[in-house]
Coordinates of C-alpha atoms and ligand atoms in Angstrom, one line a residue:
M1 CA 14.6 33.9 6.4
F2 CA 16.4 37.2 5.9
K3 CA 13.2 38.7 4.6
L4 CA 11.5 37.7 7.8
L5 CA 14.2 39.4 9.9
K6 CA 12.8 42.7 8.6
H7 CA 9.8 42.1 10.8
A8 CA 11.9 42.0 14.0
K9 CA 13.3 45.5 13.7
K10 CA 12.0 46.5 17.1
Y11 CA 14.3 43.9 18.6
A12 CA 17.4 44.9 16.7
P13 CA 19.2 46.5 19.7
Y14 CA 18.7 43.2 21.6
A15 CA 19.8 41.1 18.7
I16 CA 23.0 43.2 18.3
L17 CA 23.9 43.5 22.0
C18 CA 23.4 39.8 22.6
P19 CA 26.1 38.6 20.1
M20 CA 28.5 41.3 21.4
L21 CA 28.1 40.1 25.0
M22 CA 28.6 36.6 23.6
V23 CA 31.9 37.6 22.1
G24 CA 32.9 39.0 25.5
E25 CA 32.0 35.7 27.1
V26 CA 34.0 33.8 24.5
V27 CA 37.1 35.9 24.9
L28 CA 37.1 35.6 28.7
E29 CA 36.4 31.9 28.5
L30 CA 39.2 31.4 26.0
M31 CA 41.7 33.0 28.4
I32 CA 40.9 30.6 31.2
P33 CA 42.8 27.6 29.9
L34 CA 45.8 29.8 29.3
V35 CA 45.8 30.8 33.0
M36 CA 45.3 27.2 33.9
A37 CA 48.4 26.2 31.9
D38 CA 50.4 28.8 33.8
I39 CA 49.2 27.4 37.1
V40 CA 50.2 23.9 36.1
D41 CA 53.5 24.7 34.4
E42 CA 54.8 27.5 36.6
G43 CA 52.9 27.5 39.8
L44 CA 52.6 23.8 40.5
A45 CA 55.9 22.8 39.0
N46 CA 57.8 25.4 41.2
G47 CA 55.6 25.0 44.2
D48 CA 55.0 28.8 44.1
M49 CA 51.8 29.2 46.3
E50 CA 51.6 32.9 45.9
L51 CA 51.6 32.7 42.1
I52 CA 49.0 29.9 42.2
L53 CA 46.8 32.1 44.5
R54 CA 47.2 35.1 42.2
L55 CA 46.5 33.2 39.1
G56 CA 43.6 31.5 40.9
V57 CA 42.0 34.8 41.6
K58 CA 42.5 35.9 38.0
M59 CA 40.8 32.8 36.8
L60 CA 37.9 33.3 39.1
L61 CA 37.5 36.9 37.9
L62 CA 37.6 35.7 34.3
A63 CA 35.0 33.1 35.0
L64 CA 32.7 35.6 36.7
G65 CA 33.1 38.1 33.9
S66 CA 32.3 35.3 31.4
L67 CA 29.3 34.2 33.5
F68 CA 28.0 37.8 33.6
C69 CA 28.3 38.3 29.8
G70 CA 26.9 34.9 29.1
S71 CA 23.8 35.3 31.3
M72 CA 23.1 38.8 30.0
A73 CA 23.5 37.6 26.5
A74 CA 21.1 34.7 27.1
R75 CA 18.6 37.1 28.6
L76 CA 18.7 39.6 25.7
G77 CA 18.7 36.7 23.3
A78 CA 15.5 35.3 24.8
V79 CA 13.8 38.7 24.7
A80 CA 14.8 39.1 21.0
G81 CA 13.9 35.6 20.0
M82 CA 10.6 35.4 21.7
G83 CA 9.8 39.0 20.6
F84 CA 10.6 38.0 17.0
G85 CA 8.2 35.1 17.3
S86 CA 5.4 37.0 18.8
T87 CA 5.8 39.9 16.3
I88 CA 5.5 37.5 13.4
R89 CA 2.5 35.8 15.0
K90 CA 0.8 39.1 15.4
E91 CA 1.6 40.2 11.9
L92 CA 0.2 36.9 10.6
L93 CA -3.0 37.4 12.6
D94 CA -3.4 41.0 11.4
K95 CA -2.8 39.8 7.8
I96 CA -5.3 36.9 8.0
Q97 CA -7.9 39.3 9.4
T98 CA -7.7 41.2 6.1
F99 CA -8.2 38.1 4.1
S100 CA -11.4 37.8 2.1
F101 CA -13.4 34.6 1.9
S102 CA -11.6 33.6 -1.2
N103 CA -8.1 34.2 0.3
I104 CA -9.0 31.8 3.1
D105 CA -10.5 29.3 0.6
R106 CA -7.1 29.3 -1.0
F107 CA -4.9 28.5 2.0
S108 CA -7.3 26.4 4.1
T109 CA -7.7 27.0 7.8
A110 CA -5.6 24.1 8.9
S111 CA -2.6 25.2 6.9
L112 CA -3.0 28.7 8.3
I113 CA -2.9 27.3 11.8
T114 CA 0.3 25.2 11.1
R115 CA 1.9 28.2 9.7
M116 CA 1.1 30.3 12.7
T117 CA 2.3 27.7 15.2
T118 CA 4.8 25.1 14.0
D119 CA 6.4 27.3 11.3
V120 CA 6.7 30.3 13.5
N121 CA 8.3 28.2 16.3
T122 CA 10.8 26.8 13.8
V123 CA 11.9 30.3 12.6
Q124 CA 11.9 31.6 16.1
N125 CA 14.2 28.9 17.3
T126 CA 16.5 29.5 14.4
F127 CA 16.6 33.2 15.1
L128 CA 17.4 32.6 18.7
M129 CA 20.2 30.2 17.8
M130 CA 21.5 32.6 15.2
I131 CA 21.8 35.5 17.5
R132 CA 23.4 33.4 20.2
M133 CA 25.8 31.5 18.0
L134 CA 26.3 33.5 14.9
F135 CA 29.4 35.2 16.3
R136 CA 30.2 33.0 19.2
A137 CA 30.7 29.8 17.4
P138 CA 32.9 31.1 14.5
I139 CA 35.0 33.3 16.8
M140 CA 35.4 30.5 19.4
F141 CA 36.3 28.1 16.6
V142 CA 38.9 30.4 14.9
A143 CA 40.4 31.7 18.1
A144 CA 40.8 28.2 19.5
L145 CA 42.2 26.9 16.3
V146 CA 44.8 29.7 16.1
I147 CA 45.9 29.2 19.8
C148 CA 46.1 25.5 19.1
I149 CA 48.3 25.9 16.1
I150 CA 50.6 28.3 18.0
K151 CA 50.9 25.8 20.8
S152 CA 51.4 22.7 18.7
R153 CA 51.5 22.4 15.0
E154 CA 51.7 18.7 15.1
I155 CA 48.5 18.2 17.0
S156 CA 46.6 20.8 14.9
S157 CA 47.5 18.9 11.7
V158 CA 44.9 16.3 12.8
F159 CA 42.2 18.8 12.0
L160 CA 43.3 18.8 8.4
F161 CA 41.6 15.4 8.1
S162 CA 38.8 15.5 10.5
L163 CA 37.2 18.8 9.7
P164 CA 36.8 18.1 6.0
L165 CA 35.4 14.7 6.9
I166 CA 32.7 16.3 8.9
V167 CA 31.9 18.7 6.1
I168 CA 31.6 15.8 3.7
I169 CA 29.2 13.8 6.0
V170 CA 27.0 16.8 6.4
A171 CA 27.1 17.8 2.8
I172 CA 25.8 14.4 1.8
G173 CA 23.2 14.0 4.6
G174 CA 22.0 17.6 4.8
P175 CA 20.1 18.0 1.5
I176 CA 18.4 14.6 2.0
A177 CA 17.3 15.6 5.5
L178 CA 16.1 18.9 4.2
K179 CA 13.9 17.3 1.5
R180 CA 12.4 15.0 4.0
F181 CA 11.9 17.8 6.5
K182 CA 9.9 19.8 4.0
K183 CA 7.7 16.7 3.3
M184 CA 7.1 16.4 7.0
L185 CA 5.8 20.0 7.2
K186 CA 3.3 19.2 4.5
M187 CA 2.1 16.2 6.4
F188 CA 1.6 18.5 9.4
D189 CA -0.9 20.5 7.3
G190 CA -2.8 17.3 6.6
F191 CA -2.6 16.2 10.2
N192 CA -4.0 19.5 11.5
A193 CA -6.7 19.5 8.9
S194 CA -7.8 16.1 10.1
I195 CA -8.0 16.9 13.8
Q196 CA -9.5 20.3 13.2
E197 CA -12.3 18.9 11.1
N198 CA -12.9 16.1 13.5
F199 CA -13.0 18.3 16.6
T200 CA -15.1 21.1 15.2
N201 CA -17.6 18.7 13.8
I202 CA -17.5 16.1 16.6
R203 CA -21.2 16.2 16.9
V204 CA -21.8 15.3 13.3
V205 CA -19.2 12.6 13.5
K206 CA -20.9 11.0 16.5
A207 CA -24.4 11.4 15.1
F208 CA -23.5 9.6 11.9
V209 CA -21.6 7.0 14.0
R210 CA -18.5 7.8 11.9
S211 CA -16.1 7.7 14.7
D212 CA -14.3 4.7 13.3
Y213 CA -14.1 6.3 9.9
E214 CA -12.7 9.4 11.4
K215 CA -10.3 7.4 13.5
D216 CA -9.0 5.7 10.4
K217 CA -8.7 9.1 8.7
F218 CA -6.8 10.4 11.7
K219 CA -4.7 7.3 11.9
K220 CA -3.7 7.7 8.2
A221 CA -2.8 11.4 8.7
N222 CA -0.9 10.6 11.9
D223 CA 0.9 7.6 10.3
D224 CA 1.9 9.8 7.3
L225 CA 3.3 12.3 9.7
L226 CA 5.0 9.6 11.7
N227 CA 6.6 8.1 8.6
A228 CA 7.7 11.4 7.3
S229 CA 9.3 12.3 10.7
I230 CA 11.0 8.9 10.9
S231 CA 12.3 9.2 7.5
A232 CA 13.7 12.7 8.4
E233 CA 15.0 11.4 11.7
K234 CA 16.7 8.4 10.0
I235 CA 19.3 10.8 8.6
M236 CA 20.0 12.1 12.1
I237 CA 20.2 8.6 13.4
W238 CA 23.0 7.8 11.0
G239 CA 24.5 11.2 11.0
Q240 CA 25.0 11.8 14.7
P241 CA 27.0 8.7 15.6
L242 CA 29.0 9.1 12.4
L243 CA 30.0 12.6 13.5
M244 CA 30.7 11.4 17.0
L245 CA 33.0 8.8 15.5
V246 CA 34.9 11.4 13.7
M247 CA 35.1 13.5 16.8
Y248 CA 36.4 10.8 19.1
G249 CA 38.7 9.5 16.4
T250 CA 40.2 13.0 16.2
I251 CA 40.6 13.1 20.0
L252 CA 42.2 9.7 20.0
A253 CA 44.7 10.7 17.3
I254 CA 45.5 13.9 19.2
V255 CA 46.1 12.1 22.5
Y256 CA 48.3 9.6 20.7
I257 CA 50.4 12.4 19.1
A258 CA 50.5 14.4 22.4
A259 CA 51.6 11.3 24.4
K260 CA 54.5 10.9 22.0
A261 CA 55.4 14.5 22.2
I262 CA 55.3 14.6 26.0
S263 CA 57.4 11.6 26.4
A264 CA 59.9 13.1 23.9
E265 CA 59.7 16.2 26.2
M266 CA 58.6 18.4 23.3
L267 CA 55.4 19.3 25.0
Q268 CA 54.6 20.2 28.6
I269 CA 51.7 18.6 30.4
G270 CA 50.1 22.0 31.4
D271 CA 50.3 23.1 27.8
F272 CA 48.6 19.8 26.7
S273 CA 45.8 20.2 29.2
A274 CA 45.2 23.7 27.7
V275 CA 45.4 22.5 24.2
F276 CA 43.0 19.7 24.9
T277 CA 40.4 22.2 26.1
Y278 CA 40.8 24.1 22.9
I279 CA 40.5 21.0 20.9
M280 CA 37.2 20.3 22.5
Q281 CA 36.2 23.9 21.8
I282 CA 37.2 23.6 18.1
L283 CA 35.2 20.4 17.6
M284 CA 32.2 21.6 19.5
N285 CA 32.0 24.9 17.8
F286 CA 32.6 23.4 14.4
L287 CA 29.7 21.1 14.9
M288 CA 27.7 24.1 16.2
I289 CA 28.4 26.1 13.0
I290 CA 27.3 23.1 10.9
M291 CA 24.1 22.8 13.0
L292 CA 23.5 26.4 12.5
V293 CA 23.8 26.1 8.8
A294 CA 21.5 23.1 8.8
Q295 CA 18.9 24.8 11.0
F296 CA 19.0 27.8 8.8
F297 CA 18.2 25.7 5.7
M298 CA 15.5 23.8 7.5
S299 CA 13.8 27.0 8.7
E300 CA 13.9 28.3 5.2
A301 CA 11.0 26.0 4.4
S302 CA 9.0 27.5 7.3
A303 CA 10.0 31.0 6.5
K304 CA 8.8 30.6 3.0
R305 CA 5.4 29.3 4.2
I306 CA 5.1 32.3 6.6
L307 CA 6.1 34.8 3.9
E308 CA 3.5 33.3 1.6
V309 CA 0.8 34.3 4.0
L310 CA 2.4 37.7 4.8
G311 CA 2.8 38.4 1.0
E312 CA -0.7 37.3 0.1
E313 CA -2.7 40.3 -1.2
P314 CA -6.2 40.3 0.2
D315 CA -8.1 40.2 -3.1
I316 CA -10.8 42.5 -1.6
N317 CA -9.5 45.8 -0.2
D318 CA -10.8 49.3 0.1
D319 CA -7.6 51.2 -0.6
A320 CA -9.1 53.0 -3.5
A321 CA -12.4 53.5 -1.8
S322 CA -13.5 56.8 -0.2
V323 CA -17.2 56.7 0.5
N324 CA -17.9 56.5 4.2
I325 CA -21.6 56.9 4.4
V326 CA -24.2 54.5 3.1
K327 CA -27.0 56.9 2.0
D328 CA -29.9 54.5 2.2
G329 CA -30.8 50.8 2.0
S330 CA -31.4 50.4 -1.7
V331 CA -29.6 47.6 -3.5
E332 CA -29.2 47.2 -7.2
F333 CA -27.5 44.4 -9.2
K334 CA -26.5 45.4 -12.7
N335 CA -25.7 42.5 -15.1
V336 CA -23.8 40.7 -12.3
T337 CA -21.9 37.6 -13.2
F338 CA -19.9 35.7 -10.5
K339 CA -17.5 32.9 -10.6
Y340 CA -15.8 31.3 -7.6
N341 CA -12.0 31.1 -7.6
G342 CA -10.9 28.0 -9.4
S343 CA -14.4 26.9 -10.6
A344 CA -15.0 26.7 -14.3
A345 CA -18.5 28.0 -14.9
P346 CA -20.0 31.1 -13.4
V347 CA -22.4 30.5 -10.5
L348 CA -24.4 33.7 -11.2
S349 CA -24.9 35.0 -14.7
D350 CA -26.2 38.3 -15.8
V351 CA -28.3 39.0 -12.7
S352 CA -30.1 42.4 -12.6
F353 CA -32.7 43.7 -10.2
K354 CA -33.4 46.6 -8.0
I355 CA -34.6 46.8 -4.4
E356 CA -35.8 50.1 -3.0
S357 CA -34.7 51.3 0.4
G358 CA -37.0 49.9 3.2
E359 CA -38.5 47.1 1.0
T360 CA -38.8 43.6 2.2
V361 CA -37.6 41.2 -0.5
G362 CA -37.8 37.4 -0.5
I363 CA -35.4 35.2 -2.5
I364 CA -36.5 31.7 -3.2
G365 CA -35.0 29.0 -5.4
A366 CA -33.8 25.4 -5.4
T367 CA -30.8 24.4 -3.3
G368 CA -27.6 25.3 -5.2
S369 CA -29.3 28.0 -7.2
A370 CA -26.8 30.5 -5.8
K371 CA -29.0 32.3 -3.3
S372 CA -26.3 32.5 -0.7
T373 CA -23.7 33.5 -3.3
L374 CA -25.9 36.3 -4.5
V375 CA -26.4 38.0 -1.1
Q376 CA -22.7 37.6 -0.2
L377 CA -21.9 40.1 -2.9
I378 CA -23.9 42.8 -1.1
P379 CA -21.5 43.3 1.9
R380 CA -18.7 42.5 -0.5
L381 CA -17.7 39.2 1.1
Y382 CA -16.8 38.3 -2.5
D383 CA -16.3 40.6 -5.5
V384 CA -18.3 40.3 -8.6
T385 CA -16.6 38.9 -11.7
E386 CA -18.5 41.2 -14.1
G387 CA -21.2 43.8 -13.6
E388 CA -21.9 46.0 -10.6
V389 CA -23.5 45.8 -7.2
L390 CA -24.8 49.2 -5.9
V391 CA -25.8 49.9 -2.3
G392 CA -27.4 53.2 -1.6
G393 CA -26.7 54.1 -5.2
V394 CA -23.0 53.6 -4.9
N395 CA -20.8 50.8 -6.2
V396 CA -19.9 48.6 -3.2
K397 CA -16.3 48.8 -4.3
D398 CA -16.3 52.5 -3.6
Y399 CA -17.2 52.1 0.1
K400 CA -14.8 51.9 2.9
M401 CA -15.2 48.3 4.0
N402 CA -16.2 49.1 7.6
A403 CA -18.8 51.6 6.5
L404 CA -20.4 49.2 4.1
R405 CA -20.4 46.2 6.5
E406 CA -21.6 48.3 9.4
Q407 CA -24.7 49.0 7.4
V408 CA -25.2 45.6 5.8
S409 CA -25.9 43.1 8.4
M410 CA -26.0 39.5 7.4
V411 CA -27.0 36.3 9.2
L412 CA -25.0 33.7 7.4
Q413 CA -26.5 30.4 6.6
K414 CA -23.9 28.7 8.7
N415 CA -24.2 31.0 11.6
V416 CA -22.1 30.7 14.7
L417 CA -22.2 32.0 18.3
F418 CA -19.0 32.3 20.4
S419 CA -18.3 31.1 23.9
G420 CA -19.3 33.8 26.4
T421 CA -22.6 35.0 27.7
I422 CA -25.6 35.7 25.6
A423 CA -25.2 39.4 26.2
E424 CA -21.6 39.3 25.1
N425 CA -22.6 37.5 21.9
L426 CA -25.3 40.0 21.1
R427 CA -23.0 42.9 21.8
W428 CA -20.6 41.4 19.3
G429 CA -22.6 43.2 16.7
N430 CA -22.6 46.5 18.5
K431 CA -20.3 47.0 21.5
E432 CA -22.2 50.1 22.7
A433 CA -25.7 48.6 22.8
T434 CA -27.6 49.4 25.9
D435 CA -29.5 46.7 27.9
E436 CA -32.8 48.1 26.6
E437 CA -31.5 47.8 23.0
L438 CA -30.5 44.2 23.8
V439 CA -34.0 43.4 25.0
K440 CA -35.6 45.2 22.0
A441 CA -33.5 43.3 19.5
C442 CA -34.4 40.0 21.2
E443 CA -38.0 40.9 21.2
I444 CA -37.9 41.6 17.4
A445 CA -36.2 38.2 16.8
D446 CA -38.6 36.5 19.2
A447 CA -35.8 35.5 21.4
R448 CA -36.8 37.5 24.5
A449 CA -39.1 34.9 26.0
F450 CA -36.7 32.0 25.9
V451 CA -33.6 34.1 27.0
E452 CA -35.5 35.5 30.0
S453 CA -36.7 32.0 30.9
F454 CA -33.1 30.9 31.5
P455 CA -32.1 31.3 35.2
D456 CA -29.2 33.6 34.3
G457 CA -31.1 35.4 31.5
Y458 CA -28.8 37.5 29.3
E459 CA -25.9 36.4 31.4
T460 CA -26.3 32.8 30.5
D461 CA -23.0 31.3 29.5
L462 CA -23.0 29.8 26.0
G463 CA -20.6 26.9 25.5
Q464 CA -18.2 27.0 22.6
G465 CA -20.1 27.6 19.4
G466 CA -23.3 28.0 21.4
V467 CA -23.8 24.4 22.2
N468 CA -26.3 24.8 25.0
V469 CA -29.1 26.5 23.0
S470 CA -31.3 24.7 20.5
G471 CA -30.9 25.2 16.7
G472 CA -33.9 27.5 16.5
Q473 CA -32.8 29.5 19.6
K474 CA -29.4 29.9 18.1
Q475 CA -30.9 31.2 14.9
R476 CA -33.0 33.7 16.7
L477 CA -30.0 34.9 18.8
C478 CA -28.0 35.4 15.5
I479 CA -30.9 37.4 14.1
A480 CA -31.0 39.6 17.3
R481 CA -27.2 40.1 17.0
A482 CA -27.6 41.2 13.4
I483 CA -30.4 43.6 14.3
L484 CA -28.5 45.1 17.1
K485 CA -26.1 46.6 14.6
K486 CA -28.9 48.8 13.4
P487 CA -28.1 48.3 9.8
K488 CA -29.7 49.9 6.8
I489 CA -29.9 46.4 5.1
L490 CA -30.6 43.2 6.9
I491 CA -30.0 39.9 5.1
L492 CA -31.3 36.7 6.5
D493 CA -29.9 33.6 4.7
D494 CA -32.2 30.8 5.5
S495 CA -32.1 32.1 9.1
T496 CA -35.5 30.7 10.2
S497 CA -35.1 27.2 8.8
A498 CA -34.9 25.7 12.3
V499 CA -37.9 27.4 13.8
D500 CA -41.5 26.3 13.5
T501 CA -43.9 28.2 11.2
Y502 CA -45.6 30.0 14.1
T503 CA -42.3 31.4 15.5
D504 CA -41.3 32.2 11.9
S505 CA -44.4 34.4 11.5
K506 CA -43.7 36.1 14.8
I507 CA -40.2 37.0 13.7
R508 CA -41.5 38.4 10.4
E509 CA -44.0 40.4 12.4
G510 CA -41.3 41.6 14.7
L511 CA -39.1 42.7 11.8
K512 CA -42.0 44.5 10.1
N513 CA -42.9 46.5 13.1
G514 CA -39.6 46.7 14.9
I515 CA -37.4 47.9 12.1
P516 CA -39.7 49.2 9.4
D517 CA -37.2 51.4 7.6
T518 CA -34.5 48.7 7.2
T519 CA -34.3 47.0 3.9
K520 CA -34.8 43.3 4.5
I521 CA -33.7 40.5 2.2
I522 CA -34.9 37.1 3.3
I523 CA -33.8 33.9 1.7
A524 CA -36.1 31.1 2.6
Q525 CA -37.2 27.6 1.6
R526 CA -40.8 28.1 2.7
I527 CA -43.2 30.2 0.6
S528 CA -44.9 31.3 3.9
S529 CA -41.7 33.0 4.9
V530 CA -41.7 35.3 1.9
S531 CA -45.3 35.5 0.8
E532 CA -45.9 38.9 2.4
C533 CA -42.7 40.4 1.0
D534 CA -42.9 43.5 -1.2
K535 CA -41.4 41.4 -3.9
I536 CA -40.0 38.0 -4.4
I537 CA -37.1 37.0 -6.6
I538 CA -37.0 33.5 -8.0
L539 CA -33.5 32.3 -8.7
E540 CA -32.9 29.4 -11.0
N541 CA -29.4 28.1 -11.7
G542 CA -27.8 31.4 -11.0
T543 CA -30.2 33.6 -13.0
V544 CA -33.3 35.6 -12.1
N545 CA -36.2 33.6 -13.3
D546 CA -38.9 36.0 -12.3
M547 CA -39.6 38.8 -9.8
G548 CA -43.0 40.0 -8.4
T549 CA -45.4 39.8 -5.5
H550 CA -46.8 36.6 -4.2
D551 CA -50.0 37.1 -6.0
E552 CA -48.4 38.0 -9.3
L553 CA -46.0 35.0 -9.2
L554 CA -48.7 32.6 -8.1
A555 CA -50.7 33.7 -11.1
R556 CA -48.0 33.5 -13.7
N557 CA -44.8 31.7 -12.6
E558 CA -44.6 27.9 -12.9
I559 CA -41.7 27.4 -10.5
Y560 CA -43.4 29.4 -7.9
Q561 CA -46.7 27.5 -8.4
D562 CA -44.8 24.2 -8.1
I563 CA -43.2 25.2 -4.8
Y564 CA -46.4 26.7 -3.5
Y565 CA -48.6 23.7 -4.2
S566 CA -46.1 21.2 -3.0
Q567 CA -45.9 23.0 0.3
Q568 CA -49.7 23.4 0.4
K569 CA -50.3 19.7 -0.1
G570 CA -47.9 18.3 2.3
S571 CA -46.6 20.0 5.3
D572 CA -43.2 21.5 5.2
D573 CA -41.9 19.0 7.6
F574 CA -38.2 18.5 7.4
D575 CA -38.3 14.7 7.2
L576 CA -40.2 14.9 3.9
E577 CA -37.1 16.3 2.3
G578 CA -34.6 14.5 4.3
G579 CA -33.4 17.2 6.6
E580 CA -29.8 17.7 7.4
L581 CA -28.3 17.9 10.8
Ligands
ATP601 N1 -16.7 28.7 -1.6 C1 -17.1 28.2 -2.7 N2 -16.2 27.8 -3.7 C2 -16.6 27.2 -4.8 N3 -17.9 27.0 -5.1 C3 -18.8 27.3 -4.3 C4 -18.5 27.9 -3.0 N4 -19.7 28.1 -2.3 C5 -20.7 27.7 -3.1 N5 -20.2 27.2 -4.3 C6 -21.0 26.7 -5.4 O1 -21.9 27.7 -5.8 C7 -23.2 27.2 -6.2 C8 -24.2 28.0 -5.4 O2 -24.1 27.8 -4.0 P1 -25.0 28.6 -3.0 O3 -24.4 28.3 -1.7 O4 -25.0 30.0 -3.4 O5 -26.4 28.0 -3.2 P2 -27.7 28.3 -2.4 O6 -28.8 28.6 -3.4 O7 -27.5 29.2 -1.3 O8 -28.0 26.8 -1.9 P3 -28.8 26.4 -0.5 O9 -30.2 26.6 -0.7 O10 -28.5 24.9 -0.4 O11 -28.2 27.2 0.6 C9 -23.2 25.7 -5.8 O12 -23.1 24.9 -6.9 C10 -21.9 25.5 -5.0 O13 -21.3 24.3 -5.3
MG602 MG1 -27.4 29.0 0.7

């Protein structure tokens, strides 16, 4: 928690001024019962109206001063507390933006969301409570206790029993509650993961009529969370009345002692009324201190989870890199081996090949043969485990990340569009693109005709994730978006899988004529998508099986022949292979 405070430096003046004002409020507030005692014991007892009036005005001024300090402190506290929360949220977001794919694989998206919302809220509340109460409660407690002891030792002696009793109750209950609270946070991760998956993939869930299954899954996550919360709350259910019992017991004992003292004329009624106010203050503030400690420990769990994210080193960074210019679009793999984090065997082993700038290269291979993995190494979405990847003759690790990714444009296999208009989505790749460039890119990707057939054209609003365009239209918009970046290397990972063969050939034609100097790497399932390429790489289980032109491969390579003839015989209809949604 203290480590997190470092991040709120900007709000330090508020965080310091706020407790100081609080102290002012406390001091003024503490003086009020003393004046009250004087009014009762001297003013009322002697019927001195003038004194009562004077003391009354004094009391009013004290109350106003206390109100002023209190409200200013609350205001400053709110600014500091909310500022602290928003600063941390911003830092988390900035940090997560630097994460590589494998960093994100490690935390899971759901857990990152819980950390950014629930956990930040918890520490923010603790921080707010701390700056409000850190000084106020202890000062109030000690001052009230001292005054109480001075006024009546006998009454104060009751605290000797009740305060330790409260400590014991909390010392027993606190750690148990803490453990359960931590468990509850974990359940929150699971709960968020469940709803997140369900909502983002709601269409698949419905298509597979898996609503009931998903409901059960949700119910389980929800029940787990409920049980964990109840088990944490149970401690509170027992703890709170127990503490109240001790408090009221204390008050009862004090009233009893005071009644005896007053009837023995050892204590004045005015004094007792003042003492009683202090007693309430003592008990209240003591409980407040305890709650503060408890809250502090509880937020420790959240603080740790936030710090884990802030402290995570993005395992791909360009700190040591200095090259800002990608010379050309050549790509070379030198003995590349790659293993995913946590998986045992390498997915790519000893892959070597060279692509000249401006060439069009096809990659073909069975599903799971690591085609996507291979191309993800080019814009450095993952780092190689062994070997080197060169772009423009320079190791990708030596490029500034932006420079590299600016020039390597990739349409991911799982491509997405965002909510917003088509034009906004296309400009996502290149903010400065002119309207003419937009049209040109769409033309190359064979998207122009259908975009312009929409009543609103390029201003058509896409729903979240681009729900209102068809799969093939979405793919073409994604290609257009990638082209708009004017990259030196364009990678299409199975990006025409949802368009018919005729459209596919039109896109290929567009790419060939529209951006002839760009290196194009095309992953495809259909031979027809790659047959005109300058060369074709055949991947098999993470190794390069062969490389050559269509004619060469057709003449000598068995895998290629198999694929070719199977696609020649049948059609490449999806349902023959059991297409996925
Ligand atoms: N993020 C990941 N973490 C761990 N393993 C992964 C990850 N992504 C892919 N793999 C594994 O790497 C292997 C290659 O996957 P890859 O996605 O590269 O295949 P692919 O050739 O693109 O397949 P497809 O034609 O189905 O798209 C698979 O066995 C897969 O299980
Ligand atoms: Mg793939």
